[in-house]
Amino acid sequence: MRNWIIQEVDNTPIRDSFGVPVAISKMLLRRGIPEDKIQDFLSCNPKETYDPFLFENLDAAVRVILEALDTGREIVIYGDYDADGVTATALLYGVFKNFSTKVDFYIPSRFVDGYGLNNAALEKISKKHPNALIVTVDCGSTSKDEVEYAKSIGFDVIVSDHHSFEEARTPDCLILNPKKETNPYPFKDLSGCGVAFKLAQGIQRICDEKDDNRFTKAQLNELLDLVAISTIADVVPLVGENRTLVKYGLNVINERRRRGLAALFDVLDIDGTISSDNVAYILAPNINALGRMGTAGLGVELLEGSTKSMAELYDLASTMIDNNKARRQEQDRTAKICNEALAKENCGDYFLVINAPGAHEGVAGIVAGNLKEQYFRPVFICTPNEEGVLKGTGRCIPGINLHELMAKHSDLFIRFGGHAGACGFSIKAEDFEKLRDVMQEEVKEILKETPDALTENLYIEKILEPGEKTLSFAKELQKLEPFGEANAKPIFCIMNAQTRNLGYMGSESQHARFFANCSDGTSVPCVLFKRASEYAKLLDSGVNIDVAGEITVNEYNGKQKLQMIVKDIRRSQN
């Protein structure tokens, strides 16, 4: 059971309800959306976006890249192996190919190269593409030493990234990163692919100025499907410019313009409208699976895919899906290893630091995320990488900044990178116990200032009124989509309800359906996924309950009905 925090309902009249129920307008105001931006937030055609040339170094980067393309200099795009890096690489690879055939890409192996720029990988690239221009995507902001090495062996480097900086590790090269302190760009939360899109936007602007039709505005807009996938997959805030990019990007996705995505949809047997949930729970895991289980370069080949036949694209899509099936199997096995470690040893009371030999490092991040949700603690999972070295991945709960904690103990790490909620690192095996100890102490210090830091809060918008327990209200809530980071699906609650028509579903009765019959005469259909056993005694007890969950539209056989997807249940206090 979580700590319920029901937002205070403000009964002050507002100037305009913006064509939605007042409860929704006030909810947006509580979420920090100013009144003058609510209309754009709700619009099917939002306009919140910014001139790419507000980006520090973008003008210089565009001109260096165009000169390289026009003079026949080789360019190599150096990406990352997750969905953000793969989509960003595919985006720039497709753009640069409009200008030159001397373009290639390199996606490092999670297992051989590790995260980010890597000297051994740069040596491999130099043998095939000596003296090339390297353009990074979704990595490079802390690769000072690697950029110096790249320059020493004949490369020039442009870093495009969105990860956090460390002053001591900032490379000496052109850097495109909205988080750079000196960057005046107004929106700081673009994905890695979002940054690559702003670079592409700058290239297209220069093409327009020169009446150069090799890369047109129409071609630029067709790249928004990749930006939408990356923005949702990388869990960056779905507000501001990101919301604009995702809304238009979902439109492009649903027009099935990209041949590689069309092949993937066919193989996955997906039809109908693609939503942000489809991207988060179907597309992104399949793209990520390539880097987790093998080589993510196949994802670039599928998503760019302009020179491939449909038969080749179907083969690539099938390989992607097979990798995702293998990923699920390894995830289950790794979860078992970590749960056994938690049962056998003290992995930390405040910060779970798990030594998991035999765990699959490609899925360790997913397992860490699941454990973070289960225990509501920060989590590190470490696996042997080479003799005397452990490779780690971390996930963190809201309110604790993982990157800041690690930066305070940077001397412990061989290398590390990431942001507040997720990270990757390597560490000497002999320092593992020290890592566990210092992370416990860090969280203890946080608890002195914030005693409830390790208590999970469920933020509830409001108690539903009778007129809001309706299908029409659920449809109005759909105007807030796409949902994601910083625009979470709103949670509402029903108070003092009786359970009726309770039934269990699933092979292990892990799901439940029931009606919440309220004292005001309304009845709300509810569905509870995966956690039925946790609440079974309460649901069967006959006592009055409070139910919190998402108000949604359930579509089945062409009919639409109101449904609450339950997030928590508690015994009524009154």
C-alpha positions as a printed NumPy array, in Angstrom:
array([[  0.   ,   0.   ,   0.   ],
       [  1.269,   3.454,  -0.862],
       [  0.911,   6.807,   0.823],
       [ -2.029,   8.533,  -0.845],
       [ -1.655,  12.254,  -1.491],
       [ -4.926,  13.699,  -2.766],
       [ -4.366,  17.059,  -4.4  ],
       [ -6.262,  19.975,  -2.936],
       [ -9.182,  20.941,  -5.157],
       [ -9.205,  24.66 ,  -5.917],
       [-12.774,  25.968,  -6.178],
       [-11.665,  29.381,  -7.451],
       [-13.279,  30.098, -10.851],
       [-10.905,  30.181, -13.807],
       [-11.066,  32.503, -16.801],
       [-11.591,  29.756, -19.376],
       [-12.089,  25.99 , -19.252],
       [-10.508,  25.638, -22.738],
       [-13.229,  23.323, -24.02 ],
       [-12.62 ,  20.597, -21.432],
       [-14.195,  19.959, -18.009],
       [-13.06 ,  22.464, -15.397],
       [-11.511,  19.616, -13.38 ],
       [ -9.14 ,  18.913, -16.281],
       [ -8.214,  22.58 , -16.784],
       [ -7.416,  22.936, -13.08 ],
       [ -5.396,  19.74 , -13.179],
       [ -3.242,  21.184, -15.968],
       [ -2.729,  24.367, -13.956],
       [ -1.631,  22.257, -10.967],
       [  0.833,  20.489, -13.248],
       [  2.443,  23.81 , -14.075],
       [  0.911,  24.444, -17.498],
       [  0.248,  28.214, -17.649],
       [ -3.213,  29.339, -18.771],
       [ -1.765,  30.902, -21.918],
       [ -0.273,  27.522, -22.936],
       [ -3.187,  25.208, -22.129],
       [ -4.786,  25.679, -25.551],
       [ -1.546,  24.659, -27.259],
       [ -1.149,  21.732, -24.836],
       [ -4.604,  20.41 , -25.777],
       [ -4.316,  21.199, -29.488],
       [ -4.014,  18.502, -32.146],
       [ -1.562,  20.865, -33.864],
       [  0.661,  22.313, -31.104],
       [  3.11 ,  25.055, -32.03 ],
       [  5.583,  25.08 , -29.149],
       [  8.942,  24.644, -30.832],
       [ 12.114,  26.701, -31.171],
       [ 14.565,  27.941, -33.771],
       [ 17.37 ,  25.344, -34.033],
       [ 19.965,  28.11 , -34.372],
       [ 19.308,  29.131, -30.777],
       [ 21.374,  26.027, -29.999],
       [ 24.929,  26.839, -29.014],
       [ 27.368,  25.617, -31.713],
       [ 24.615,  24.423, -34.059],
       [ 25.403,  26.901, -36.822],
       [ 29.092,  25.963, -36.715],
       [ 28.271,  22.227, -36.595],
       [ 25.939,  22.493, -39.601],
       [ 28.582,  24.258, -41.667],
       [ 31.329,  21.763, -40.738],
       [ 29.05 ,  18.845, -41.643],
       [ 27.892,  20.354, -44.954],
       [ 31.487,  21.127, -45.925],
       [ 32.461,  17.516, -45.195],
       [ 29.522,  16.183, -47.186],
       [ 30.183,  18.478, -50.151],
       [ 33.94 ,  17.842, -50.287],
       [ 33.618,  14.057, -50.084],
       [ 35.081,  13.708, -46.603],
       [ 33.875,  10.598, -44.835],
       [ 31.45 ,  11.007, -41.938],
       [ 30.78 ,   8.355, -39.299],
       [ 27.799,   8.682, -36.965],
       [ 28.651,   7.162, -33.576],
       [ 25.476,   6.208, -31.727],
       [ 24.307,   4.379, -28.651],
       [ 22.761,   0.928, -28.481],
       [ 19.383,   1.895, -26.977],
       [ 16.238,   3.042, -28.801],
       [ 17.205,   6.707, -28.48 ],
       [ 20.663,   6.131, -29.913],
       [ 19.405,   3.825, -32.671],
       [ 16.696,   6.247, -33.821],
       [ 19.117,   9.201, -33.658],
       [ 21.692,   7.299, -35.713],
       [ 19.061,   6.273, -38.276],
       [ 17.868,   9.874, -38.494],
       [ 21.259,  11.442, -39.266],
       [ 22.34 ,   8.523, -41.448],
       [ 19.273,   9.065, -43.623],
       [ 19.828,  12.833, -43.75 ],
       [ 23.538,  12.653, -44.629],
       [ 22.913,  10.071, -47.372],
       [ 20.966,  12.735, -49.259],
       [ 24.275,  14.551, -49.783],
       [ 26.994,  11.892, -50.019],
       [ 27.675,   8.178, -50.286],
       [ 30.658,   8.506, -47.957],
       [ 28.576,   8.119, -44.817],
       [ 28.654,   5.265, -42.319],
       [ 27.568,   4.601, -38.76 ],
       [ 28.935,   2.749, -35.76 ],
       [ 26.877,   1.452, -32.861],
       [ 29.104,   0.156, -30.047],
       [ 28.504,  -3.287, -28.608],
       [ 27.227,  -3.264, -25.041],
       [ 29.35 ,  -6.356, -24.431],
       [ 32.588,  -5.443, -26.244],
       [ 32.78 ,  -1.638, -26.334],
       [ 30.515,  -0.557, -23.501],
       [ 28.616,   2.703, -23.343],
       [ 29.708,   5.816, -25.21 ],
       [ 32.854,   6.706, -27.1  ],
       [ 35.538,   4.079, -26.704],
       [ 39.17 ,   4.173, -27.811],
       [ 39.15 ,   0.603, -29.118],
       [ 36.044,   1.349, -31.173],
       [ 37.666,   4.525, -32.535],
       [ 40.683,   2.458, -33.614],
       [ 38.36 ,   0.091, -35.489],
       [ 36.676,   3.011, -37.221],
       [ 40.035,   4.569, -38.163],
       [ 41.037,   1.457, -40.097],
       [ 37.932,   1.697, -42.266],
       [ 37.438,   5.471, -42.295],
       [ 40.756,   7.256, -41.56 ],
       [ 40.52 ,  11.001, -40.924],
       [ 36.722,  10.939, -40.914],
       [ 34.452,  13.423, -39.197],
       [ 32.839,  11.693, -36.21 ],
       [ 29.367,  12.914, -35.207],
       [ 28.126,  11.365, -31.967],
       [ 24.458,  10.99 , -31.117],
       [ 23.083,  10.298, -27.621],
       [ 26.587,  10.097, -26.149],
       [ 29.879,  11.929, -25.75 ],
       [ 29.201,  14.716, -23.235],
       [ 31.665,  13.262, -20.703],
       [ 34.103,  11.72 , -23.212],
       [ 36.944,  14.234, -22.838],
       [ 39.752,  11.664, -22.999],
       [ 38.15 ,   9.722, -25.839],
       [ 37.659,  12.861, -27.944],
       [ 41.316,  13.793, -27.404],
       [ 42.333,  10.328, -28.509],
       [ 40.072,  10.586, -31.572],
       [ 41.726,  13.867, -32.546],
       [ 45.18 ,  12.358, -32.016],
       [ 44.496,   9.656, -34.618],
       [ 43.144,  12.046, -37.237],
       [ 39.433,  12.462, -36.522],
       [ 37.453,  15.629, -35.989],
       [ 34.548,  15.226, -33.574],
       [ 31.149,  16.849, -33.109],
       [ 29.252,  15.72 , -30.021],
       [ 25.447,  15.761, -30.086],
       [ 23.957,  14.502, -26.848],
       [ 21.43 ,  15.223, -24.099],
       [ 23.039,  13.66 , -21.028],
       [ 24.351,  15.515, -17.985],
       [ 27.761,  17.177, -17.968],
       [ 30.745,  16.965, -15.663],
       [ 32.987,  19.983, -16.064],
       [ 36.193,  18.008, -15.625],
       [ 35.211,  15.531, -18.351],
       [ 33.775,  17.941, -20.946],
       [ 35.34 ,  17.32 , -24.389],
       [ 37.173,  20.033, -26.306],
       [ 35.112,  20.032, -29.499],
       [ 31.83 ,  21.358, -30.89 ],
       [ 29.119,  20.193, -28.492],
       [ 25.371,  20.257, -29.127],
       [ 23.649,  19.597, -25.827],
       [ 20.665,  21.516, -24.405],
       [ 21.912,  20.804, -20.863],
       [ 25.2  ,  22.626, -21.418],
       [ 25.156,  25.622, -19.052],
       [ 26.189,  28.089, -21.74 ],
       [ 23.564,  26.853, -24.228],
       [ 20.751,  29.456, -24.494],
       [ 18.323,  27.001, -26.102],
       [ 14.997,  27.442, -24.206],
       [ 14.043,  23.764, -23.913],
       [ 16.496,  21.574, -21.995],
       [ 14.833,  18.15 , -22.086],
       [ 15.158,  16.918, -25.679],
       [ 15.996,  13.262, -26.266],
       [ 19.234,  12.347, -28.011],
       [ 17.257,  11.893, -31.221],
       [ 15.536,  15.224, -30.529],
       [ 18.966,  16.915, -30.543],
       [ 19.829,  15.105, -33.792],
       [ 16.549,  16.401, -35.244],
       [ 17.46 ,  20.004, -34.341],
       [ 20.77 ,  19.455, -36.146],
       [ 18.862,  18.109, -39.171],
       [ 16.505,  21.083, -38.937],
       [ 19.499,  23.418, -39.085],
       [ 20.87 ,  21.605, -42.133],
       [ 17.505,  21.906, -43.872],
       [ 17.314,  25.651, -43.101],
       [ 20.703,  26.2  , -44.742],
       [ 19.563,  24.125, -47.73 ],
       [ 16.513,  26.38 , -48.054],
       [ 18.692,  29.476, -47.984],
       [ 20.81 ,  28.057, -50.824],
       [ 17.837,  26.705, -52.846],
       [ 19.408,  23.287, -52.367],
       [ 16.704,  20.625, -52.851],
       [ 18.761,  17.672, -51.654],
       [ 17.033,  17.855, -48.273],
       [ 13.582,  19.419, -48.172],
       [ 11.16 ,  20.493, -45.43 ],
       [  8.897,  17.555, -46.34 ],
       [ 11.797,  15.136, -45.836],
       [ 12.602,  16.778, -42.509],
       [  9.029,  16.343, -41.262],
       [  9.115,  12.642, -42.158],
       [ 11.838,  12.195, -39.516],
       [  9.442,  13.037, -36.676],
       [  8.389,   9.386, -36.323],
       [ 11.913,   8.571, -35.125],
       [ 11.882,  11.552, -32.746],
       [  8.562,  10.412, -31.25 ],
       [  9.857,   6.879, -30.663],
       [ 13.034,   8.126, -28.993],
       [ 11.281,  10.728, -26.837],
       [  8.816,   8.175, -25.47 ],
       [ 11.369,   5.346, -25.186],
       [ 13.985,   7.439, -23.361],
       [ 11.433,   8.665, -20.793],
       [ 12.245,  12.361, -21.171],
       [  9.55 ,  14.873, -20.117],
       [  6.554,  14.868, -22.46 ],
       [  5.93 ,  18.581, -22.143],
       [  6.908,  21.678, -24.087],
       [  8.697,  21.065, -27.363],
       [  8.854,  17.324, -26.721],
       [  5.054,  17.198, -26.646],
       [  4.907,  19.006, -29.993],
       [  7.474,  16.674, -31.56 ],
       [  5.72 ,  13.55 , -30.257],
       [  2.226,  14.62 , -31.348],
       [  3.378,  15.259, -34.916],
       [  5.636,  12.211, -34.799],
       [  2.747,   9.918, -33.849],
       [  0.872,  11.264, -36.867],
       [  3.808,  10.294, -39.106],
       [  3.986,   6.848, -37.479],
       [  0.288,   6.288, -38.11 ],
       [  0.653,   7.237, -41.754],
       [  3.033,   4.238, -42.087],
       [  5.462,   6.259, -44.208],
       [  8.662,   4.55 , -43.005],
       [  9.072,   1.225, -44.78 ],
       [ 11.049,  -0.389, -41.96 ],
       [  8.4  ,   0.498, -39.384],
       [  5.669,  -0.719, -41.719],
       [  7.465,  -4.089, -41.95 ],
       [  7.822,  -4.218, -38.164],
       [  4.121,  -3.46 , -37.664],
       [  3.218,  -6.249, -40.092],
       [  5.44 ,  -8.821, -38.399],
       [  4.118,  -7.769, -34.978],
       [  0.571,  -7.916, -36.403],
       [ -0.172,  -4.366, -35.241],
       [ -2.974,  -2.523, -36.96 ],
       [ -5.106,   0.405, -35.93 ],
       [ -3.874,   3.604, -34.35 ],
       [ -0.44 ,   3.605, -32.73 ],
       [ -0.452,   5.403, -29.362],
       [  2.319,   6.475, -26.998],
       [  1.593,   3.291, -25.004],
       [  2.197,   1.184, -28.131],
       [  5.533,   2.924, -28.601],
       [  6.526,   2.511, -24.94 ],
       [  5.472,  -1.105, -24.483],
       [  5.842,  -2.641, -27.955],
       [  8.096,  -0.674, -30.311],
       [ 10.73 ,   0.51 , -27.826],
       [ 11.325,  -2.917, -26.195],
       [ 11.793,  -4.527, -29.597],
       [ 14.298,  -1.878, -30.709],
       [ 16.127,  -1.998, -27.369],
       [ 16.313,  -5.797, -27.487],
       [ 18.839,  -5.676, -30.346],
       [ 21.387,  -3.838, -28.217],
       [ 20.58 ,  -5.94 , -25.162],
       [ 21.055,  -9.282, -26.882],
       [ 23.318,  -8.62 , -29.864],
       [ 24.057,  -5.777, -32.246],
       [ 21.879,  -2.66 , -32.345],
       [ 23.152,  -1.763, -35.805],
       [ 20.41 ,  -3.963, -37.252],
       [ 17.919,  -1.466, -35.843],
       [ 19.504,   1.364, -37.841],
       [ 19.366,  -0.779, -40.98 ],
       [ 15.658,  -1.451, -40.406],
       [ 14.64 ,   2.106, -39.498],
       [ 16.657,   3.867, -42.219],
       [ 16.273,   1.065, -44.738],
       [ 15.884,   3.293, -47.805],
       [ 17.941,   1.037, -50.074],
       [ 16.63 ,  -2.301, -48.838],
       [ 13.884,  -4.432, -50.351],
       [ 10.738,  -5.129, -48.359],
       [ 11.837,  -8.773, -48.084],
       [ 15.089,  -7.638, -46.422],
       [ 13.17 ,  -5.324, -44.097],
       [ 10.817,  -8.147, -43.078],
       [ 13.862, -10.313, -42.278],
       [ 15.332,  -7.531, -40.124],
       [ 11.991,  -7.048, -38.356],
       [ 11.765, -10.784, -37.643],
       [ 15.308, -10.766, -36.225],
       [ 14.353,  -7.853, -33.983],
       [ 11.329,  -9.729, -32.636],
       [ 13.356, -12.912, -32.064],
       [ 15.86 , -10.866, -30.057],
       [ 13.034,  -9.484, -27.938],
       [ 11.755, -13.   , -27.177],
       [ 15.271, -14.01 , -26.109],
       [ 15.475, -10.827, -24.025],
       [ 12.335, -11.788, -22.093],
       [ 13.803, -15.206, -21.276],
       [ 17.076, -13.697, -20.059],
       [ 15.176, -11.085, -18.076],
       [ 13.307, -13.797, -16.17 ],
       [ 16.571, -15.657, -15.476],
       [ 18.393, -12.513, -14.333],
       [ 15.483, -11.515, -12.088],
       [ 15.724, -14.935, -10.418],
       [ 19.478, -14.478,  -9.803],
       [ 18.933, -11.039,  -8.272],
       [ 16.046, -12.176,  -6.078],
       [ 18.168, -15.073,  -4.787],
       [ 20.987, -12.626,  -3.965],
       [ 18.534, -10.385,  -2.096],
       [ 17.305, -13.384,  -0.082],
       [ 20.797, -14.661,   0.792],
       [ 22.767, -11.54 ,   1.676],
       [ 22.394,  -8.001,   2.901],
       [ 22.419,  -5.959,  -0.283],
       [ 21.657,  -2.745,   1.584],
       [ 18.664,  -1.434,   3.488],
       [ 18.521,   1.953,   1.799],
       [ 20.119,   1.363,  -1.6  ],
       [ 20.086,  -2.134,  -3.137],
       [ 23.58 ,  -2.887,  -4.489],
       [ 23.479,  -6.411,  -5.891],
       [ 26.433,  -8.522,  -7.003],
       [ 24.87 , -10.819,  -9.591],
       [ 27.415, -13.126, -11.304],
       [ 25.732, -14.965, -14.133],
       [ 23.192, -12.21 , -14.724],
       [ 22.829, -11.069, -18.329],
       [ 24.189,  -7.525, -18.473],
       [ 21.989,  -6.708, -21.462],
       [ 18.821,  -6.97 , -19.365],
       [ 20.212,  -5.885, -16.003],
       [ 18.773,  -2.396, -16.468],
       [ 15.239,  -3.706, -16.915],
       [ 15.559,  -5.943, -13.852],
       [ 16.975,  -3.034, -11.844],
       [ 13.972,  -0.95 , -12.865],
       [ 11.553,  -3.659, -11.784],
       [ 13.304,  -4.076,  -8.421],
       [ 13.245,  -0.308,  -7.941],
       [  9.457,  -0.389,  -8.397],
       [  9.022,  -3.435,  -6.153],
       [ 11.134,  -2.205,  -3.211],
       [ 11.001,   1.549,  -3.879],
       [ 14.74 ,   1.842,  -3.42 ],
       [ 17.596,   2.898,  -5.733],
       [ 19.176,  -0.208,  -7.288],
       [ 22.598,  -1.133,  -8.701],
       [ 23.134,  -4.513, -10.36 ],
       [ 26.772,  -5.467, -10.962],
       [ 28.066,  -8.261, -13.178],
       [ 31.646,  -9.408, -13.921],
       [ 32.901,  -7.739, -17.098],
       [ 36.569,  -8.625, -17.272],
       [ 39.138,  -9.839, -14.77 ],
       [ 38.92 ,  -7.672, -11.687],
       [ 36.23 ,  -5.38 , -13.121],
       [ 32.475,  -5.253, -12.537],
       [ 30.042,  -3.626, -14.935],
       [ 27.019,  -2.009, -13.336],
       [ 23.677,  -0.538, -14.208],
       [ 21.438,   1.522, -11.956],
       [ 17.873,   2.771, -11.672],
       [ 16.6  ,   5.297,  -9.165],
       [ 13.383,   6.414,  -7.492],
       [ 12.   ,   9.963,  -7.831],
       [ 13.563,  12.5  ,  -5.506],
       [ 17.066,  10.999,  -5.511],
       [ 19.526,  12.01 ,  -8.227],
       [ 21.632,   8.997,  -9.132],
       [ 24.101,  10.929, -11.268],
       [ 24.769,  13.422,  -8.458],
       [ 25.409,  10.617,  -5.952],
       [ 27.88 ,   8.946,  -8.296],
       [ 29.631,  12.214,  -9.163],
       [ 30.331,  12.736,  -5.432],
       [ 32.287,   9.464,  -5.484],
       [ 33.689,   9.64 ,  -9.019],
       [ 37.043,   8.307,  -7.792],
       [ 35.336,   4.952,  -7.116],
       [ 34.407,   4.429, -10.76 ],
       [ 36.542,   3.508, -13.729],
       [ 33.868,   5.264, -15.782],
       [ 30.221,   6.167, -15.405],
       [ 27.477,   8.078, -17.16 ],
       [ 23.748,   8.665, -17.149],
       [ 21.289,  10.975, -15.441],
       [ 19.109,  11.299, -12.341],
       [ 17.087,   8.154, -12.899],
       [ 19.408,   5.733, -14.694],
       [ 23.124,   5.086, -15.139],
       [ 25.805,   2.728, -16.321],
       [ 29.275,   2.294, -14.831],
       [ 32.295,   0.081, -14.356],
       [ 34.176,  -0.409, -11.087],
       [ 37.055,  -2.476,  -9.745],
       [ 35.738,  -5.657,  -8.119],
       [ 37.753,  -4.846,  -4.981],
       [ 35.715,  -1.619,  -4.576],
       [ 32.306,  -3.294,  -4.648],
       [ 31.756,  -3.371,  -0.875],
       [ 32.871,   0.238,  -0.596],
       [ 30.354,   1.178,  -3.305],
       [ 27.578,  -0.537,  -1.357],
       [ 28.607,   1.208,   1.864],
       [ 28.915,   4.741,   0.471],
       [ 25.548,   4.506,  -1.277],
       [ 23.877,   3.469,   1.998],
       [ 25.444,   6.472,   3.707],
       [ 24.35 ,   8.826,   0.946],
       [ 20.717,   7.752,   1.251],
       [ 20.913,   7.966,   5.058],
       [ 21.966,  11.605,   4.68 ],
       [ 19.057,  12.235,   2.322],
       [ 16.663,  10.715,   4.864],
       [ 17.847,  13.201,   7.494],
       [ 16.586,  16.025,   5.303],
       [ 13.666,  14.144,   3.72 ],
       [ 12.447,  11.4  ,   6.106],
       [  9.869,  10.036,   3.642],
       [ 12.303,   9.802,   0.694],
       [ 11.905,   5.996,   0.62 ],
       [  8.106,   6.069,   1.014],
       [  6.266,   5.739,  -2.263],
       [  3.627,   8.385,  -2.752],
       [  0.582,   7.949,  -4.958],
       [ -0.445,  11.375,  -6.196],
       [ -4.186,  11.524,  -6.774],
       [ -5.742,  14.361,  -8.744],
       [ -9.072,  14.334,  -6.957],
       [-11.936,  12.282,  -5.583],
       [-14.257,  11.564,  -8.472],
       [-17.632,  13.272,  -8.426],
       [-20.708,  11.512,  -9.856],
       [-20.505,  13.436, -13.158],
       [-16.891,  12.353, -13.593],
       [-17.571,   8.622, -13.323],
       [-18.642,   8.63 , -16.946],
       [-17.491,   7.575, -20.386],
       [-17.636,  11.195, -21.584],
       [-15.2  ,  12.313, -18.861],
       [-12.841,   9.472, -19.798],
       [-12.928,  10.633, -23.424],
       [-12.116,  14.202, -22.37 ],
       [ -9.064,  12.892, -20.517],
       [ -7.769,  11.454, -23.804],
       [ -7.075,  15.048, -24.904],
       [ -4.157,  15.043, -22.458],
       [ -2.342,  12.35 , -24.459],
       [  0.413,  11.533, -25.213],
       [  1.181,  10.513, -21.648],
       [  4.655,   9.94 , -20.32 ],
       [  7.327,  11.471, -18.116],
       [  6.148,  14.806, -16.584],
       [  2.711,  14.207, -18.106],
       [  1.679,  11.058, -16.292],
       [ -1.729,   9.522, -16.68 ],
       [ -3.831,  11.176, -13.971],
       [ -4.868,   9.078, -10.988],
       [ -8.329,   9.538,  -9.455],
       [ -9.977,   7.848,  -6.523],
       [-13.357,   6.497,  -5.436],
       [-14.155,   6.562,  -1.722],
       [-16.324,   4.239,   0.416],
       [-17.231,   1.769,  -2.293],
       [-18.503,  -1.806,  -2.098],
       [-17.001,  -4.554,  -4.266],
       [-19.512,  -6.292,  -6.533],
       [-19.208,  -9.039,  -9.192],
       [-15.599,  -9.82 ,  -8.254],
       [-13.889, -12.239, -10.626],
       [-10.306, -13.381, -11.115],
       [ -8.516, -13.784, -14.454],
       [ -5.25 , -15.194, -15.758],
       [ -3.595, -18.589, -15.519],
       [ -2.682, -17.914, -11.895],
       [ -5.645, -15.642, -11.079],
       [ -3.197, -12.765, -11.06 ],
       [ -5.729, -10.27 , -12.439],
       [ -9.155,  -9.222, -11.149],
       [-12.302,  -7.499, -12.384],
       [-14.98 ,  -5.981, -10.187],
       [-17.455,  -3.121,  -9.899],
       [-16.924,  -0.381,  -7.316],
       [-20.454,   0.487,  -6.185],
       [-20.451,   3.958,  -4.648],
       [-22.725,   5.498,  -2.035],
       [-23.811,   8.178,  -4.537],
       [-25.484,   5.483,  -6.654],
       [-22.779,   5.263,  -9.336],
       [-20.911,   2.09 , -10.262],
       [-17.457,   2.024, -11.833],
       [-16.061,  -1.048, -13.672],
       [-12.532,  -1.754, -12.39 ],
       [ -9.708,  -3.967, -13.584],
       [ -6.604,  -4.832, -11.543],
       [ -3.572,  -6.257, -13.337],
       [ -0.897,  -8.591, -11.909],
       [ -1.468,  -7.816,  -8.217],
       [ -4.784,  -9.541,  -7.471],
       [ -3.241, -11.773,  -4.785],
       [ -1.971,  -8.684,  -2.946],
       [ -5.506,  -7.317,  -2.581],
       [ -7.596, -10.517,  -2.613],
       [ -8.297, -10.564,   1.137],
       [ -9.451,  -6.938,   1.102],
       [-11.587,  -7.39 ,  -2.013],
       [-13.253, -10.489,  -0.556],
       [-13.791,  -9.006,   2.918],
       [-17.02 ,  -7.119,   2.23 ],
       [-15.707,  -3.956,   3.896],
       [-15.92 ,  -0.568,   2.236],
       [-12.864,   0.277,   0.157],
       [-11.197,   3.261,  -1.48 ],
       [ -9.942,   2.62 ,  -5.005],
       [ -7.336,   4.685,  -6.883],
       [ -6.635,   4.324, -10.567],
       [ -6.651,   5.662, -14.104],
       [ -9.949,   6.516, -15.796],
       [ -9.846,   5.047, -19.295],
       [-11.991,   4.084, -22.266],
       [-12.289,   0.322, -22.721],
       [-12.926,  -0.559, -26.384],
       [-14.143,  -4.053, -27.217],
       [-16.083,  -5.351, -30.203],
       [-16.672,  -1.815, -31.404],
       [-18.201,  -0.699, -28.094],
       [-16.739,   1.792, -25.657],
       [-17.159,   1.635, -21.9  ],
       [-15.8  ,   3.448, -18.87 ],
       [-13.087,   1.568, -16.996],
       [-10.785,   2.27 , -14.054],
       [ -7.358,   0.628, -14.211],
       [ -6.622,   0.128, -10.512],
       [ -3.314,   1.285,  -9.038],
       [ -4.05 ,   0.827,  -5.331],
       [ -6.836,  -0.216,  -2.934],
       [ -7.177,   0.509,   0.762],
       [ -9.767,  -0.048,   3.435],
       [-12.015,   3.008,   3.795],
       [-11.214,   5.073,   6.836],
       [-14.798,   6.337,   7.205]])
